[in-house]
C-alpha cells in the first residue's frame, strides 16, 4: 500500500532568470516539504531538516483521522 504523504525537497521561492538547463533548477529550495499523493498537491510546510519532515510525515501517515493537535509529542 502506498503511503499518502511523502517527503520532497523544497522548491525555490524565486524563479531563475536564466536556468542552467531546462526542467531542473540550478538551486533547490532550502528545507523539505510534504507531498500528498492522494490529492496530488505539495504541502509547503518548509521543514528545515529531513528528520523533522520525516517525523511529521510519519505522523500524518499513521494518524490520518486524528486532529493535528494530537499528532504532536506529549513530552
PDB file of N, H, CA, C and O in Angstrom:
ATOM      1  N   UNK A   1       0.836  -1.187   0.000  1.00  0.00           N
ATOM      2  CA  UNK A   1       0.000   0.000   0.000  1.00  0.00           C
ATOM      3  C   UNK A   1       0.879   1.247   0.000  1.00  0.00           C
ATOM      4  O   UNK A   1       1.829   1.347   0.777  1.00  0.00           O
ATOM      5  N   UNK A   2       0.561   2.175  -0.857  1.00  0.00           N
ATOM      6  H   UNK A   2      -0.210   2.094  -1.488  1.00  0.00           H
ATOM      7  CA  UNK A   2       1.331   3.403  -0.970  1.00  0.00           C
ATOM      8  C   UNK A   2       0.966   4.360   0.159  1.00  0.00           C
ATOM      9  O   UNK A   2      -0.205   4.499   0.510  1.00  0.00           O
ATOM     10  N   UNK A   3       1.975   5.018   0.725  1.00  0.00           N
ATOM     11  H   UNK A   3       2.927   4.904   0.440  1.00  0.00           H
ATOM     12  CA  UNK A   3       1.702   5.994   1.773  1.00  0.00           C
ATOM     13  C   UNK A   3       1.135   7.260   1.155  1.00  0.00           C
ATOM     14  O   UNK A   3       1.435   7.593   0.009  1.00  0.00           O
ATOM     15  N   UNK A   4       0.321   7.956   1.918  1.00  0.00           N
ATOM     16  H   UNK A   4       0.078   7.686   2.849  1.00  0.00           H
ATOM     17  CA  UNK A   4      -0.319   9.149   1.378  1.00  0.00           C
ATOM     18  C   UNK A   4       0.649  10.328   1.314  1.00  0.00           C
ATOM     19  O   UNK A   4       0.688  11.033   0.305  1.00  0.00           O
ATOM     20  N   UNK A   5       1.423  10.555   2.361  1.00  0.00           N
ATOM     21  H   UNK A   5       1.392   9.983   3.181  1.00  0.00           H
ATOM     22  CA  UNK A   5       2.327  11.699   2.406  1.00  0.00           C
ATOM     23  C   UNK A   5       3.769  11.232   2.257  1.00  0.00           C
ATOM     24  O   UNK A   5       4.167  10.239   2.866  1.00  0.00           O
ATOM     25  N   UNK A   6       4.552  11.940   1.452  1.00  0.00           N
ATOM     26  H   UNK A   6       4.229  12.747   0.957  1.00  0.00           H
ATOM     27  CA  UNK A   6       5.972  11.653   1.272  1.00  0.00           C
ATOM     28  C   UNK A   6       6.762  12.954   1.390  1.00  0.00           C
ATOM     29  O   UNK A   6       6.234  14.041   1.155  1.00  0.00           O
ATOM     30  N   UNK A   7       8.036  12.822   1.757  1.00  0.00           N
ATOM     31  H   UNK A   7       8.465  11.939   1.947  1.00  0.00           H
ATOM     32  CA  UNK A   7       8.912  13.987   1.908  1.00  0.00           C
ATOM     33  C   UNK A   7       9.563  14.305   0.571  1.00  0.00           C
ATOM     34  O   UNK A   7      10.066  13.410  -0.108  1.00  0.00           O
ATOM     35  N   UNK A   8       9.552  15.589   0.190  1.00  0.00           N
ATOM     36  H   UNK A   8       9.143  16.316   0.741  1.00  0.00           H
ATOM     37  CA  UNK A   8      10.181  16.041  -1.047  1.00  0.00           C
ATOM     38  C   UNK A   8      11.029  17.278  -0.747  1.00  0.00           C
ATOM     39  O   UNK A   8      10.719  18.014   0.189  1.00  0.00           O
ATOM     40  N   UNK A   9      12.091  17.522  -1.519  1.00  0.00           N
ATOM     41  H   UNK A   9      12.342  16.924  -2.280  1.00  0.00           H
ATOM     42  CA  UNK A   9      12.868  18.752  -1.324  1.00  0.00           C
ATOM     43  C   UNK A   9      12.012  19.975  -1.618  1.00  0.00           C
ATOM     44  O   UNK A   9      11.151  19.947  -2.498  1.00  0.00           O
ATOM     45  N   UNK A  10      12.254  21.034  -0.883  1.00  0.00           N
ATOM     46  H   UNK A  10      12.953  21.056  -0.169  1.00  0.00           H
ATOM     47  CA  UNK A  10      11.510  22.276  -1.089  1.00  0.00           C
ATOM     48  C   UNK A  10      11.876  22.894  -2.435  1.00  0.00           C
ATOM     49  O   UNK A  10      12.996  22.726  -2.918  1.00  0.00           O
ATOM     50  N   UNK A  11      10.947  23.597  -3.025  1.00  0.00           N
ATOM     51  H   UNK A  11      10.037  23.734  -2.633  1.00  0.00           H
ATOM     52  CA  UNK A  11      11.208  24.290  -4.282  1.00  0.00           C
ATOM     53  C   UNK A  11      11.654  25.712  -3.971  1.00  0.00           C
ATOM     54  O   UNK A  11      11.243  26.274  -2.956  1.00  0.00           O
ATOM     55  N   UNK A  12      12.479  26.301  -4.816  1.00  0.00           N
ATOM     56  H   UNK A  12      12.813  25.844  -5.640  1.00  0.00           H
ATOM     57  CA  UNK A  12      12.918  27.676  -4.572  1.00  0.00           C
ATOM     58  C   UNK A  12      11.738  28.638  -4.662  1.00  0.00           C
ATOM     59  O   UNK A  12      10.835  28.462  -5.479  1.00  0.00           O
ATOM     60  N   UNK A  13      11.764  29.663  -3.803  1.00  0.00           N
ATOM     61  H   UNK A  13      12.499  29.806  -3.139  1.00  0.00           H
ATOM     62  CA  UNK A  13      10.679  30.643  -3.787  1.00  0.00           C
ATOM     63  C   UNK A  13      10.809  31.646  -4.925  1.00  0.00           C
ATOM     64  O   UNK A  13       9.812  32.218  -5.366  1.00  0.00           O
ATOM     65  N   UNK A  14      12.043  31.866  -5.407  1.00  0.00           N
ATOM     66  H   UNK A  14      12.853  31.402  -5.048  1.00  0.00           H
ATOM     67  CA  UNK A  14      12.242  32.788  -6.516  1.00  0.00           C
ATOM     68  C   UNK A  14      12.565  32.004  -7.776  1.00  0.00           C
ATOM     69  O   UNK A  14      13.242  30.978  -7.714  1.00  0.00           O
ATOM     70  N   UNK A  15      12.095  32.469  -8.899  1.00  0.00           N
ATOM     71  H   UNK A  15      11.544  33.303  -8.950  1.00  0.00           H
ATOM     72  CA  UNK A  15      12.324  31.789 -10.172  1.00  0.00           C
ATOM     73  C   UNK A  15      13.631  32.276 -10.788  1.00  0.00           C
ATOM     74  O   UNK A  15      13.968  33.457 -10.718  1.00  0.00           O
ATOM     75  N   UNK A  16      14.347  31.351 -11.383  1.00  0.00           N
ATOM     76  H   UNK A  16      14.073  30.391 -11.440  1.00  0.00           H
ATOM     77  CA  UNK A  16      15.602  31.698 -12.048  1.00  0.00           C
ATOM     78  C   UNK A  16      15.323  32.488 -13.325  1.00  0.00           C
ATOM     79  O   UNK A  16      14.350  32.220 -14.030  1.00  0.00           O
ATOM     80  N   UNK A  17      16.175  33.449 -13.613  1.00  0.00           N
ATOM     81  H   UNK A  17      16.965  33.666 -13.040  1.00  0.00           H
ATOM     82  CA  UNK A  17      16.035  34.214 -14.851  1.00  0.00           C
ATOM     83  C   UNK A  17      16.609  33.419 -16.013  1.00  0.00           C
ATOM     84  O   UNK A  17      15.977  33.313 -17.065  1.00  0.00           O
ATOM     85  N   UNK A  18      17.787  32.865 -15.834  1.00  0.00           N
ATOM     86  H   UNK A  18      18.300  32.951 -14.980  1.00  0.00           H
ATOM     87  CA  UNK A  18      18.426  32.044 -16.856  1.00  0.00           C
ATOM     88  C   UNK A  18      18.679  30.663 -16.267  1.00  0.00           C
ATOM     89  O   UNK A  18      19.678  30.468 -15.575  1.00  0.00           O
ATOM     90  N   UNK A  19      17.801  29.707 -16.524  1.00  0.00           N
ATOM     91  H   UNK A  19      16.989  29.865 -17.087  1.00  0.00           H
ATOM     92  CA  UNK A  19      18.004  28.382 -15.943  1.00  0.00           C
ATOM     93  C   UNK A  19      19.252  27.705 -16.488  1.00  0.00           C
ATOM     94  O   UNK A  19      19.641  27.923 -17.635  1.00  0.00           O
ATOM     95  N   UNK A  20      19.867  26.892 -15.663  1.00  0.00           N
ATOM     96  H   UNK A  20      19.551  26.715 -14.731  1.00  0.00           H
ATOM     97  CA  UNK A  20      21.081  26.181 -16.056  1.00  0.00           C
ATOM     98  C   UNK A  20      20.786  25.183 -17.165  1.00  0.00           C
ATOM     99  O   UNK A  20      21.540  25.075 -18.132  1.00  0.00           O
ATOM    100  N   UNK A  21      19.681  24.452 -17.018  1.00  0.00           N
ATOM    101  H   UNK A  21      19.069  24.540 -16.232  1.00  0.00           H
ATOM    102  CA  UNK A  21      19.219  23.564 -18.083  1.00  0.00           C
ATOM    103  C   UNK A  21      17.714  23.394 -17.905  1.00  0.00           C
ATOM    104  O   UNK A  21      17.209  23.492 -16.787  1.00  0.00           O
ATOM    105  N   UNK A  22      17.012  23.146 -18.971  1.00  0.00           N
ATOM    106  H   UNK A  22      17.422  23.066 -19.879  1.00  0.00           H
ATOM    107  CA  UNK A  22      15.553  23.060 -18.901  1.00  0.00           C
ATOM    108  C   UNK A  22      15.067  21.959 -17.960  1.00  0.00           C
ATOM    109  O   UNK A  22      15.589  20.844 -17.974  1.00  0.00           O
ATOM    110  N   UNK A  23      14.082  22.276 -17.158  1.00  0.00           N
ATOM    111  H   UNK A  23      13.658  23.182 -17.146  1.00  0.00           H
ATOM    112  CA  UNK A  23      13.435  21.286 -16.317  1.00  0.00           C
ATOM    113  C   UNK A  23      14.060  21.042 -14.967  1.00  0.00           C
ATOM    114  O   UNK A  23      13.465  20.338 -14.151  1.00  0.00           O
ATOM    115  N   UNK A  24      15.235  21.590 -14.685  1.00  0.00           N
ATOM    116  H   UNK A  24      15.718  22.162 -15.348  1.00  0.00           H
ATOM    117  CA  UNK A  24      15.873  21.364 -13.391  1.00  0.00           C
ATOM    118  C   UNK A  24      16.431  22.673 -12.864  1.00  0.00           C
ATOM    119  O   UNK A  24      17.255  23.296 -13.534  1.00  0.00           O
ATOM    120  N   UNK A  25      16.007  23.110 -11.682  1.00  0.00           N
ATOM    121  H   UNK A  25      15.337  22.604 -11.138  1.00  0.00           H
ATOM    122  CA  UNK A  25      16.511  24.381 -11.148  1.00  0.00           C
ATOM    123  C   UNK A  25      17.980  24.273 -10.742  1.00  0.00           C
ATOM    124  O   UNK A  25      18.426  23.215 -10.298  1.00  0.00           O
ATOM    125  N   UNK A  26      18.723  25.350 -10.891  1.00  0.00           N
ATOM    126  H   UNK A  26      18.360  26.209 -11.252  1.00  0.00           H
ATOM    127  CA  UNK A  26      20.136  25.350 -10.522  1.00  0.00           C
ATOM    128  C   UNK A  26      20.289  25.266  -9.005  1.00  0.00           C
ATOM    129  O   UNK A  26      21.230  24.646  -8.510  1.00  0.00           O
ATOM    130  N   UNK A  27      19.385  25.874  -8.279  1.00  0.00           N
ATOM    131  H   UNK A  27      18.621  26.377  -8.681  1.00  0.00           H
ATOM    132  CA  UNK A  27      19.440  25.870  -6.821  1.00  0.00           C
ATOM    133  C   UNK A  27      18.111  25.359  -6.300  1.00  0.00           C
ATOM    134  O   UNK A  27      17.054  25.895  -6.631  1.00  0.00           O
ATOM    135  N   UNK A  28      18.172  24.318  -5.481  1.00  0.00           N
ATOM    136  H   UNK A  28      19.031  23.882  -5.212  1.00  0.00           H
ATOM    137  CA  UNK A  28      16.946  23.825  -4.856  1.00  0.00           C
ATOM    138  C   UNK A  28      16.620  24.689  -3.652  1.00  0.00           C
ATOM    139  O   UNK A  28      17.500  25.337  -3.086  1.00  0.00           O
ATOM    140  N   UNK A  29      15.365  24.698  -3.267  1.00  0.00           N
ATOM    141  H   UNK A  29      14.649  24.172  -3.727  1.00  0.00           H
ATOM    142  CA  UNK A  29      14.962  25.454  -2.093  1.00  0.00           C
ATOM    143  C   UNK A  29      15.570  24.849  -0.837  1.00  0.00           C
ATOM    144  O   UNK A  29      16.014  23.701  -0.834  1.00  0.00           O
ATOM    145  N   UNK A  30      15.582  25.628   0.210  1.00  0.00           N
ATOM    146  H   UNK A  30      15.222  26.561   0.207  1.00  0.00           H
ATOM    147  CA  UNK A  30      16.130  25.143   1.469  1.00  0.00           C
ATOM    148  C   UNK A  30      15.047  24.405   2.231  1.00  0.00           C
ATOM    149  O   UNK A  30      13.916  24.881   2.325  1.00  0.00           O
ATOM    150  N   UNK A  31      15.380  23.261   2.770  1.00  0.00           N
ATOM    151  H   UNK A  31      16.299  22.874   2.694  1.00  0.00           H
ATOM    152  CA  UNK A  31      14.441  22.520   3.583  1.00  0.00           C
ATOM    153  C   UNK A  31      13.658  21.481   2.804  1.00  0.00           C
ATOM    154  O   UNK A  31      14.009  21.113   1.683  1.00  0.00           O
ATOM    155  N   UNK A  32      12.582  21.018   3.435  1.00  0.00           N
ATOM    156  H   UNK A  32      12.297  21.317   4.346  1.00  0.00           H
ATOM    157  CA  UNK A  32      11.776  19.938   2.871  1.00  0.00           C
ATOM    158  C   UNK A  32      10.296  20.239   3.044  1.00  0.00           C
ATOM    159  O   UNK A  32       9.888  20.910   3.992  1.00  0.00           O
ATOM    160  N   UNK A  33       9.510  19.735   2.120  1.00  0.00           N
ATOM    161  H   UNK A  33       9.842  19.190   1.350  1.00  0.00           H
ATOM    162  CA  UNK A  33       8.055  19.856   2.148  1.00  0.00           C
ATOM    163  C   UNK A  33       7.455  18.456   2.121  1.00  0.00           C
ATOM    164  O   UNK A  33       8.173  17.466   1.976  1.00  0.00           O
ATOM    165  N   UNK A  34       6.137  18.382   2.261  1.00  0.00           N
ATOM    166  H   UNK A  34       5.554  19.186   2.379  1.00  0.00           H
ATOM    167  CA  UNK A  34       5.433  17.116   2.108  1.00  0.00           C
ATOM    168  C   UNK A  34       4.627  17.156   0.829  1.00  0.00           C
ATOM    169  O   UNK A  34       4.177  18.217   0.397  1.00  0.00           O
ATOM    170  N   UNK A  35       4.448  15.986   0.223  1.00  0.00           N
ATOM    171  H   UNK A  35       4.813  15.124   0.574  1.00  0.00           H
ATOM    172  CA  UNK A  35       3.628  15.867  -0.968  1.00  0.00           C
ATOM    173  C   UNK A  35       2.500  14.892  -0.665  1.00  0.00           C
ATOM    174  O   UNK A  35       2.741  13.780  -0.196  1.00  0.00           O
ATOM    175  N   UNK A  36       1.268  15.314  -0.936  1.00  0.00           N
ATOM    176  H   UNK A  36       1.073  16.218  -1.317  1.00  0.00           H
ATOM    177  CA  UNK A  36       0.084  14.488  -0.714  1.00  0.00           C
ATOM    178  C   UNK A  36      -0.174  13.702  -1.995  1.00  0.00           C
ATOM    179  O   UNK A  36      -0.582  14.274  -3.006  1.00  0.00           O
ATOM    180  N   UNK A  37       0.064  12.381  -1.954  1.00  0.00           N
ATOM    181  H   UNK A  37       0.396  11.916  -1.133  1.00  0.00           H
ATOM    182  CA  UNK A  37      -0.076  11.566  -3.154  1.00  0.00           C
ATOM    183  C   UNK A  37      -1.535  11.315  -3.527  1.00  0.00           C
ATOM    184  O   UNK A  37      -1.831  10.960  -4.668  1.00  0.00           O
ATOM    185  N   UNK A  38      -2.441  11.496  -2.579  1.00  0.00           N
ATOM    186  H   UNK A  38      -2.200  11.784  -1.652  1.00  0.00           H
ATOM    187  CA  UNK A  38      -3.859  11.288  -2.872  1.00  0.00           C
ATOM    188  C   UNK A  38      -4.452  12.498  -3.592  1.00  0.00           C
ATOM    189  O   UNK A  38      -5.116  12.355  -4.618  1.00  0.00           O
ATOM    190  N   UNK A  39      -4.208  13.688  -3.045  1.00  0.00           N
ATOM    191  H   UNK A  39      -3.669  13.805  -2.211  1.00  0.00           H
ATOM    192  CA  UNK A  39      -4.756  14.912  -3.642  1.00  0.00           C
ATOM    193  C   UNK A  39      -3.834  15.521  -4.687  1.00  0.00           C
ATOM    194  O   UNK A  39      -4.199  16.500  -5.339  1.00  0.00           O
ATOM    195  N   UNK A  40      -2.631  14.947  -4.856  1.00  0.00           N
ATOM    196  H   UNK A  40      -2.335  14.152  -4.327  1.00  0.00           H
ATOM    197  CA  UNK A  40      -1.648  15.429  -5.835  1.00  0.00           C
ATOM    198  C   UNK A  40      -1.310  16.904  -5.629  1.00  0.00           C
ATOM    199  O   UNK A  40      -1.370  17.707  -6.560  1.00  0.00           O
ATOM    200  N   UNK A  41      -0.954  17.241  -4.392  1.00  0.00           N
ATOM    201  H   UNK A  41      -0.905  16.588  -3.636  1.00  0.00           H
ATOM    202  CA  UNK A  41      -0.630  18.629  -4.067  1.00  0.00           C
ATOM    203  C   UNK A  41       0.560  18.658  -3.099  1.00  0.00           C
ATOM    204  O   UNK A  41       0.690  17.801  -2.224  1.00  0.00           O
ATOM    205  N   UNK A  42       1.417  19.655  -3.277  1.00  0.00           N
ATOM    206  H   UNK A  42       1.313  20.351  -3.988  1.00  0.00           H
ATOM    207  CA  UNK A  42       2.567  19.856  -2.389  1.00  0.00           C
ATOM    208  C   UNK A  42       2.121  20.706  -1.203  1.00  0.00           C
ATOM    209  O   UNK A  42       1.494  21.752  -1.372  1.00  0.00           O
ATOM    210  N   UNK A  43       2.456  20.239   0.000  1.00  0.00           N
ATOM    211  H   UNK A  43       2.965  19.389   0.137  1.00  0.00           H
ATOM    212  CA  UNK A  43       2.182  20.990   1.221  1.00  0.00           C
ATOM    213  C   UNK A  43       3.457  21.732   1.591  1.00  0.00           C
ATOM    214  O   UNK A  43       4.415  21.118   2.061  1.00  0.00           O
ATOM    215  N   UNK A  44       3.480  23.028   1.388  1.00  0.00           N
ATOM    216  H   UNK A  44       2.702  23.526   1.006  1.00  0.00           H
ATOM    217  CA  UNK A  44       4.682  23.822   1.638  1.00  0.00           C
ATOM    218  C   UNK A  44       4.780  24.164   3.118  1.00  0.00           C
ATOM    219  O   UNK A  44       4.408  25.259   3.541  1.00  0.00           O
ATOM    220  N   UNK A  45       5.282  23.220   3.894  1.00  0.00           N
ATOM    221  H   UNK A  45       5.584  22.331   3.551  1.00  0.00           H
ATOM    222  CA  UNK A  45       5.412  23.419   5.331  1.00  0.00           C
ATOM    223  C   UNK A  45       6.814  23.867   5.713  1.00  0.00           C
ATOM    224  O   UNK A  45       7.030  24.330   6.833  1.00  0.00           O
ATOM    225  N   UNK A  46       7.764  23.739   4.804  1.00  0.00           N
ATOM    226  H   UNK A  46       7.589  23.363   3.895  1.00  0.00           H
ATOM    227  CA  UNK A  46       9.143  24.216   4.959  1.00  0.00           C
ATOM    228  C   UNK A  46       9.810  23.731   6.238  1.00  0.00           C
ATOM    229  O   UNK A  46      10.103  24.528   7.130  1.00  0.00           O
ATOM    230  N   UNK A  47      10.050  22.431   6.330  1.00  0.00           N
ATOM    231  H   UNK A  47       9.812  21.784   5.606  1.00  0.00           H
ATOM    232  CA  UNK A  47      10.808  21.877   7.443  1.00  0.00           C
ATOM    233  C   UNK A  47      12.282  22.126   7.192  1.00  0.00           C
ATOM    234  O   UNK A  47      12.751  21.901   6.076  1.00  0.00           O
ATOM    235  N   UNK A  48      13.027  22.580   8.183  1.00  0.00           N
ATOM    236  H   UNK A  48      12.646  22.763   9.089  1.00  0.00           H
ATOM    237  CA  UNK A  48      14.446  22.881   7.960  1.00  0.00           C
ATOM    238  C   UNK A  48      15.315  21.640   7.789  1.00  0.00           C
ATOM    239  O   UNK A  48      16.332  21.698   7.098  1.00  0.00           O
ATOM    240  N   UNK A  49      14.938  20.516   8.404  1.00  0.00           N
ATOM    241  H   UNK A  49      14.111  20.468   8.965  1.00  0.00           H
ATOM    242  CA  UNK A  49      15.751  19.306   8.293  1.00  0.00           C
ATOM    243  C   UNK A  49      14.908  18.147   7.792  1.00  0.00           C
ATOM    244  O   UNK A  49      13.685  18.145   7.929  1.00  0.00           O
ATOM    245  N   UNK A  50      15.582  17.159   7.206  1.00  0.00           N
ATOM    246  H   UNK A  50      16.576  17.161   7.094  1.00  0.00           H
ATOM    247  CA  UNK A  50      14.911  15.964   6.696  1.00  0.00           C
ATOM    248  C   UNK A  50      14.299  15.163   7.845  1.00  0.00           C
ATOM    249  O   UNK A  50      13.233  14.568   7.687  1.00  0.00           O
ATOM    250  N   UNK A  51      14.969  15.145   9.004  1.00  0.00           N
ATOM    251  H   UNK A  51      15.835  15.628   9.133  1.00  0.00           H
ATOM    252  CA  UNK A  51      14.474  14.384  10.152  1.00  0.00           C
ATOM    253  C   UNK A  51      13.123  14.926  10.626  1.00  0.00           C
ATOM    254  O   UNK A  51      12.213  14.151  10.924  1.00  0.00           O
ATOM    255  N   UNK A  52      12.992  16.240  10.695  1.00  0.00           N
ATOM    256  H   UNK A  52      13.731  16.869  10.454  1.00  0.00           H
ATOM    257  CA  UNK A  52      11.717  16.836  11.111  1.00  0.00           C
ATOM    258  C   UNK A  52      10.621  16.517  10.107  1.00  0.00           C
ATOM    259  O   UNK A  52       9.494  16.205  10.491  1.00  0.00           O
ATOM    260  N   UNK A  53      10.947  16.595   8.828  1.00  0.00           N
ATOM    261  H   UNK A  53      11.863  16.848   8.516  1.00  0.00           H
ATOM    262  CA  UNK A  53       9.967  16.303   7.778  1.00  0.00           C
ATOM    263  C   UNK A  53       9.559  14.829   7.829  1.00  0.00           C
ATOM    264  O   UNK A  53       8.380  14.512   7.670  1.00  0.00           O
ATOM    265  N   UNK A  54      10.516  13.929   8.047  1.00  0.00           N
ATOM    266  H   UNK A  54      11.474  14.187   8.176  1.00  0.00           H
ATOM    267  CA  UNK A  54      10.202  12.504   8.152  1.00  0.00           C
ATOM    268  C   UNK A  54       9.299  12.214   9.344  1.00  0.00           C
ATOM    269  O   UNK A  54       8.373  11.409   9.238  1.00  0.00           O
ATOM    270  N   UNK A  55       9.559  12.865  10.480  1.00  0.00           N
ATOM    271  H   UNK A  55      10.310  13.519  10.566  1.00  0.00           H
ATOM    272  CA  UNK A  55       8.740  12.659  11.669  1.00  0.00           C
ATOM    273  C   UNK A  55       7.308  13.116  11.419  1.00  0.00           C
ATOM    274  O   UNK A  55       6.357  12.398  11.729  1.00  0.00           O
ATOM    275  N   UNK A  56       7.159  14.305  10.862  1.00  0.00           N
ATOM    276  H   UNK A  56       7.932  14.888  10.611  1.00  0.00           H
ATOM    277  CA  UNK A  56       5.824  14.838  10.604  1.00  0.00           C
ATOM    278  C   UNK A  56       5.103  13.994   9.548  1.00  0.00           C
ATOM    279  O   UNK A  56       3.899  13.760   9.652  1.00  0.00           O
ATOM    280  N   UNK A  57       5.830  13.548   8.554  1.00  0.00           N
ATOM    281  H   UNK A  57       6.808  13.738   8.470  1.00  0.00           H
ATOM    282  CA  UNK A  57       5.268  12.703   7.505  1.00  0.00           C
ATOM    283  C   UNK A  57       4.762  11.390   8.095  1.00  0.00           C
ATOM    284  O   UNK A  57       3.656  10.954   7.774  1.00  0.00           O
ATOM    285  N   UNK A  58       5.555  10.760   8.950  1.00  0.00           N
ATOM    286  H   UNK A  58       6.453  11.114   9.211  1.00  0.00           H
ATOM    287  CA  UNK A  58       5.148   9.507   9.588  1.00  0.00           C
ATOM    288  C   UNK A  58       3.925   9.728  10.462  1.00  0.00           C
ATOM    289  O   UNK A  58       3.032   8.881  10.511  1.00  0.00           O
ATOM    290  N   UNK A  59       3.880  10.857  11.148  1.00  0.00           N
ATOM    291  H   UNK A  59       4.605  11.545  11.108  1.00  0.00           H
ATOM    292  CA  UNK A  59       2.726  11.173  11.988  1.00  0.00           C
ATOM    293  C   UNK A  59       1.470  11.335  11.148  1.00  0.00           C
ATOM    294  O   UNK A  59       0.401  10.855  11.525  1.00  0.00           O
ATOM    295  N   UNK A  60       1.593  12.002  10.027  1.00  0.00           N
ATOM    296  H   UNK A  60       2.461  12.393   9.721  1.00  0.00           H
ATOM    297  CA  UNK A  60       0.432  12.203   9.149  1.00  0.00           C
ATOM    298  C   UNK A  60      -0.023  10.895   8.519  1.00  0.00           C
ATOM    299  O   UNK A  60      -1.223  10.686   8.340  1.00  0.00           O
ATOM    300  N   UNK A  61       0.904  10.015   8.181  1.00  0.00           N
ATOM    301  H   UNK A  61       1.879  10.185   8.327  1.00  0.00           H
ATOM    302  CA  UNK A  61       0.554   8.751   7.545  1.00  0.00           C
ATOM    303  C   UNK A  61      -0.104   7.768   8.501  1.00  0.00           C
ATOM    304  O   UNK A  61      -1.011   7.039   8.102  1.00  0.00           O
ATOM    305  N   UNK A  62       0.335   7.734   9.754  1.00  0.00           N
ATOM    306  H   UNK A  62       1.072   8.326  10.078  1.00  0.00           H
ATOM    307  CA  UNK A  62      -0.238   6.756  10.679  1.00  0.00           C
ATOM    308  C   UNK A  62      -1.485   7.263  11.368  1.00  0.00           C
ATOM    309  O   UNK A  62      -2.276   6.459  11.861  1.00  0.00           O
ATOM    310  N   UNK A  63      -1.685   8.544  11.420  1.00  0.00           N
ATOM    311  H   UNK A  63      -1.042   9.197  11.020  1.00  0.00           H
ATOM    312  CA  UNK A  63      -2.821   9.117  12.159  1.00  0.00           C
ATOM    313  C   UNK A  63      -3.673   9.979  11.237  1.00  0.00           C
ATOM    314  O   UNK A  63      -3.874  11.162  11.513  1.00  0.00           O
ATOM    315  N   UNK A  64      -4.167   9.418  10.166  1.00  0.00           N
ATOM    316  H   UNK A  64      -4.004   8.457   9.942  1.00  0.00           H
ATOM    317  CA  UNK A  64      -4.902  10.200   9.168  1.00  0.00           C
ATOM    318  C   UNK A  64      -6.171  10.828   9.705  1.00  0.00           C
ATOM    319  O   UNK A  64      -6.538  11.926   9.289  1.00  0.00           O
ATOM    320  N   UNK A  65      -6.857  10.143  10.636  1.00  0.00           N
ATOM    321  H   UNK A  65      -6.558   9.251  10.974  1.00  0.00           H
ATOM    322  CA  UNK A  65      -8.127  10.652  11.134  1.00  0.00           C
ATOM    323  C   UNK A  65      -7.980  11.487  12.398  1.00  0.00           C
ATOM    324  O   UNK A  65      -8.954  12.080  12.863  1.00  0.00           O
ATOM    325  N   UNK A  66      -6.779  11.542  12.956  1.00  0.00           N
ATOM    326  H   UNK A  66      -5.988  11.061  12.578  1.00  0.00           H
ATOM    327  CA  UNK A  66      -6.567  12.283  14.205  1.00  0.00           C
ATOM    328  C   UNK A  66      -6.412  13.772  13.919  1.00  0.00           C
ATOM    329  O   UNK A  66      -5.847  14.146  12.892  1.00  0.00           O
ATOM    330  N   UNK A  67      -6.908  14.630  14.815  1.00  0.00           N
ATOM    331  H   UNK A  67      -7.367  14.326  15.649  1.00  0.00           H
ATOM    332  CA  UNK A  67      -6.701  16.069  14.654  1.00  0.00           C
ATOM    333  C   UNK A  67      -5.223  16.430  14.771  1.00  0.00           C
ATOM    334  O   UNK A  67      -4.444  15.676  15.352  1.00  0.00           O
ATOM    335  N   UNK A  68      -4.842  17.560  14.230  1.00  0.00           N
ATOM    336  H   UNK A  68      -5.475  18.172  13.757  1.00  0.00           H
ATOM    337  CA  UNK A  68      -3.431  17.974  14.209  1.00  0.00           C
ATOM    338  C   UNK A  68      -2.865  18.147  15.610  1.00  0.00           C
ATOM    339  O   UNK A  68      -1.674  17.909  15.807  1.00  0.00           O
ATOM    340  N   UNK A  69      -3.670  18.553  16.600  1.00  0.00           N
ATOM    341  H   UNK A  69      -4.638  18.746  16.440  1.00  0.00           H
ATOM    342  CA  UNK A  69      -3.190  18.765  17.945  1.00  0.00           C
ATOM    343  C   UNK A  69      -2.706  17.466  18.581  1.00  0.00           C
ATOM    344  O   UNK A  69      -1.791  17.489  19.404  1.00  0.00           O
ATOM    345  N   UNK A  70      -3.304  16.336  18.215  1.00  0.00           N
ATOM    346  H   UNK A  70      -4.048  16.317  17.546  1.00  0.00           H
ATOM    347  CA  UNK A  70      -2.965  15.070  18.824  1.00  0.00           C
ATOM    348  C   UNK A  70      -1.721  14.444  18.211  1.00  0.00           C
ATOM    349  O   UNK A  70      -1.228  13.442  18.729  1.00  0.00           O
ATOM    350  N   UNK A  71      -1.199  15.004  17.126  1.00  0.00           N
ATOM    351  H   UNK A  71      -1.599  15.818  16.705  1.00  0.00           H
ATOM    352  CA  UNK A  71      -0.039  14.435  16.446  1.00  0.00           C
ATOM    353  C   UNK A  71       1.275  14.923  17.026  1.00  0.00           C
ATOM    354  O   UNK A  71       2.327  14.390  16.672  1.00  0.00           O
ATOM    355  N   UNK A  72       1.254  15.920  17.909  1.00  0.00           N
ATOM    356  H   UNK A  72       0.400  16.353  18.197  1.00  0.00           H
ATOM    357  CA  UNK A  72       2.491  16.416  18.484  1.00  0.00           C
ATOM    358  C   UNK A  72       2.873  15.580  19.686  1.00  0.00           C
ATOM    359  O   UNK A  72       2.021  14.914  20.275  1.00  0.00           O
ATOM    360  N   UNK A  73       4.126  15.604  20.054  1.00  0.00           N
ATOM    361  H   UNK A  73       4.818  16.145  19.575  1.00  0.00           H
ATOM    362  CA  UNK A  73       4.605  14.823  21.191  1.00  0.00           C
ATOM    363  C   UNK A  73       4.026  15.327  22.499  1.00  0.00           C
ATOM    364  O   UNK A  73       3.651  16.494  22.606  1.00  0.00           O
ATOM    365  N   UNK A  74       3.951  14.466  23.479  1.00  0.00           N
ATOM    366  H   UNK A  74       4.256  13.518  23.392  1.00  0.00           H
ATOM    367  CA  UNK A  74       3.390  14.858  24.765  1.00  0.00           C
ATOM    368  C   UNK A  74       4.470  15.191  25.778  1.00  0.00           C
ATOM    369  O   UNK A  74       4.155  15.596  26.897  1.00  0.00           O
ATOM    370  N   UNK A  75       5.729  15.033  25.415  1.00  0.00           N
ATOM    371  H   UNK A  75       5.984  14.704  24.506  1.00  0.00           H
ATOM    372  CA  UNK A  75       6.787  15.240  26.402  1.00  0.00           C
ATOM    373  C   UNK A  75       7.693  16.289  26.058  1.00  0.00           C
ATOM    374  O   UNK A  75       8.631  16.566  26.806  1.00  0.00           O
TER     375      UNK A  75
END
